[in-house]
Coordinates of C-alpha atoms in Angstrom, one line a residue:
X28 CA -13.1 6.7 20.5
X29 CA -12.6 5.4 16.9
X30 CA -10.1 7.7 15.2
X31 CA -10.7 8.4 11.0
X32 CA -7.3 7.9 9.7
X33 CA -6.8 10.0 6.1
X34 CA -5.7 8.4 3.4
X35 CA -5.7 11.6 1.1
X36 CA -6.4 15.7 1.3
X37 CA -7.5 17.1 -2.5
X38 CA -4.6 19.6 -3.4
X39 CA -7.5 21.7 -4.8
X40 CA -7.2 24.4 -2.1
X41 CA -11.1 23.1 -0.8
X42 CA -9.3 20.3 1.7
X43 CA -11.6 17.6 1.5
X44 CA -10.2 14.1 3.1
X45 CA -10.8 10.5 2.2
X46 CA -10.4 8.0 4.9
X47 CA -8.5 5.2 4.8
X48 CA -11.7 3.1 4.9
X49 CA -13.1 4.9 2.2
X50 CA -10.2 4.4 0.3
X51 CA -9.3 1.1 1.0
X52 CA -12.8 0.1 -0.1
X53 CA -13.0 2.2 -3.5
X54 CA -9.3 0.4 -4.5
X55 CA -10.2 -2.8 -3.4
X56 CA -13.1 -2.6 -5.7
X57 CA -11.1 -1.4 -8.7
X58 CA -8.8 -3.7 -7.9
X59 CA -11.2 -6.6 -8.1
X60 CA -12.6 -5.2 -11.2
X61 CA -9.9 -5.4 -13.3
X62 CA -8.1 -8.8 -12.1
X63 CA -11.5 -9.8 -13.1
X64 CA -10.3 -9.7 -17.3
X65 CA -7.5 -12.0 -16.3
X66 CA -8.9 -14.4 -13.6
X67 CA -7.2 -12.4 -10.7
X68 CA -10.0 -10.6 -9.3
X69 CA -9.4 -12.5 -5.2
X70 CA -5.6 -11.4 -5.9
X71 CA -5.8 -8.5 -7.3
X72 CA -8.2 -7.3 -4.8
X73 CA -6.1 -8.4 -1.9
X74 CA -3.2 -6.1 -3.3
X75 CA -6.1 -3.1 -3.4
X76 CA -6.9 -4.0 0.2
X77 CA -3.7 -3.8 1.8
X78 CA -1.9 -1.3 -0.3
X79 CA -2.4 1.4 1.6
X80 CA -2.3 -0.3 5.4
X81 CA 0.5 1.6 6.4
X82 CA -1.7 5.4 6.6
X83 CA -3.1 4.3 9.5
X84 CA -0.5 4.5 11.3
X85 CA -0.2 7.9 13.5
X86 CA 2.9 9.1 11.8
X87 CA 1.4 9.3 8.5
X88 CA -1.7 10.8 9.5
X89 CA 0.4 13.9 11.0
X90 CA 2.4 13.9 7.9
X91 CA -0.8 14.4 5.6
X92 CA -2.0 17.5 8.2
X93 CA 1.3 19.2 8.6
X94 CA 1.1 22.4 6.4
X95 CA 2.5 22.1 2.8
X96 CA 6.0 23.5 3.2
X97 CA 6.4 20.8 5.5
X98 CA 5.2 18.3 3.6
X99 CA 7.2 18.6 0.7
X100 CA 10.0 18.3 2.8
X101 CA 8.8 15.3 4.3
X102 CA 7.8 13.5 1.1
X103 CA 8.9 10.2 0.8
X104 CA 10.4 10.3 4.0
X105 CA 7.0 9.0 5.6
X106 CA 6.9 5.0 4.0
X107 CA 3.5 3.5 3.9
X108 CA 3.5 0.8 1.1
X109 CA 5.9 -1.4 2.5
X110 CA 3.5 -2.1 5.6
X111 CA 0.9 -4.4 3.9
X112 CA 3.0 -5.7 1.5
X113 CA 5.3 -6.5 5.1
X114 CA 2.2 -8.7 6.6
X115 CA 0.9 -10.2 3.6
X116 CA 4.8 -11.4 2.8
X117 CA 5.6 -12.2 7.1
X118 CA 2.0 -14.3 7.0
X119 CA 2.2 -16.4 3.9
X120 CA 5.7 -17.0 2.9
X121 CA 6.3 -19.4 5.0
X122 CA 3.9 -21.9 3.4
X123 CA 4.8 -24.4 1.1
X124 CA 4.3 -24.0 -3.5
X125 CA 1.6 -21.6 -4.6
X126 CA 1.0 -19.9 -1.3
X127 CA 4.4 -18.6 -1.0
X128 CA 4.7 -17.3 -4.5
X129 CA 1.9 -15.6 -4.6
X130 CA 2.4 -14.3 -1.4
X131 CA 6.0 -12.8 -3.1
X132 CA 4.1 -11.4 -6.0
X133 CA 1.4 -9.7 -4.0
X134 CA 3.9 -7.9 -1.4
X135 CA 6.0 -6.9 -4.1
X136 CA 2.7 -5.5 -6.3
X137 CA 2.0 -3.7 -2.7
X138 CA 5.7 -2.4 -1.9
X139 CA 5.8 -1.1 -5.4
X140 CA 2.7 0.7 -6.2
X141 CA 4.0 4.0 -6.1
X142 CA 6.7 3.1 -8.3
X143 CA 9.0 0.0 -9.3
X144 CA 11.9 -1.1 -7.5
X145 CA 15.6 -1.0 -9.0
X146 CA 16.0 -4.6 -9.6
X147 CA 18.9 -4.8 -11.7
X148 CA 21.9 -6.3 -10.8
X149 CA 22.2 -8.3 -7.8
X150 CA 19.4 -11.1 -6.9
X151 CA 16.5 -9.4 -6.0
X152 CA 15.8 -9.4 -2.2
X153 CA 11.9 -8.4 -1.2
X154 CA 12.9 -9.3 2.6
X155 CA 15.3 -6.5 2.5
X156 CA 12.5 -3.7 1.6
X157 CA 10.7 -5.1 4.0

C-alpha cells in the first residue's frame, strides 16, 4: 500500500489536501518556468523538485493532521526544507568546480525557501543547517 503524503490542507475551513506529488510537480514546473528568463530553467527546476522532500516523511504528515491548536504550537518545530537541500548538498559537493558550487547554491535556495538564513557575521556554514 502506497501512502499519499500531504504537502498542504487549505485553511479555508473546506480541508482539501495537495499531495506531495501534486505539489512537487506544480513547483517544479514553476520553477522551470521562470529559470527559463535567466537560462536556469534545469536548476531552477531541481530546487522546485526537492524543496519540499522532507513532507514525506511520517512526522510531517501527522504534524499537518493534528488539529490546529496543535499545530500552532508545533509550527516550525516540524523542519522539512533542510531534507532536500541535505541530499542535493551530501550527493554533489563532493565533486570537483561547477558541480560543487552549484550544488552549494541549490541546497542553500532549498534550506532557505521559507525564509533566509542569518548570515551575518561569522563565515557562513551550510553543513551546519544541514
Amino acid at each position: 500500500m502506497v501512502i499519499s503524503m500531504t504537502a498542504h490542507i487549505s485553511d479555508d475551513g473546506l480541508g482539501r489536501e495537495e499531495s506531495v506529488a501534486e505539489h512537487t510537480e506544480k513547483t517544479t514546473f514553476l520553477c522551470a518556468q521562470k529559470g527559463k528568463r535567466c537560462g536556469l530553467s534545469k536548476v531552477m527546476s531541481l530546487c522546485g523538485l526537492f524543496h519540499d522532500l522532507g513532507k514525506n516523511k511520517q512526522k510531517f504528515h501527522d504534524y499537518l493532521h493534528e488539529d490546529e491548536s496543535t499545530r500552532q504550537k508545533l509550527r516550525g518545530s516540524i523542519a522539512h526544507a533542510s531534507t532536500g537541500a541535505k541530499y542535493i548538498y551530501d550527493r554533489y559537493h563532493g565533486e570537483e568546480g561547477c558541480k560543487k558550487y552549484m550544488a552549494e547554491m541549490i541546497s542553500y535556495a532549498i534550506a532557505a525557501h521559507h525564509g533566509l538564513f542569518d548570515c551575518v557575521g561569522e563565515v557562513f556554514n551550510l553543513k551546519r543547517i544541514l
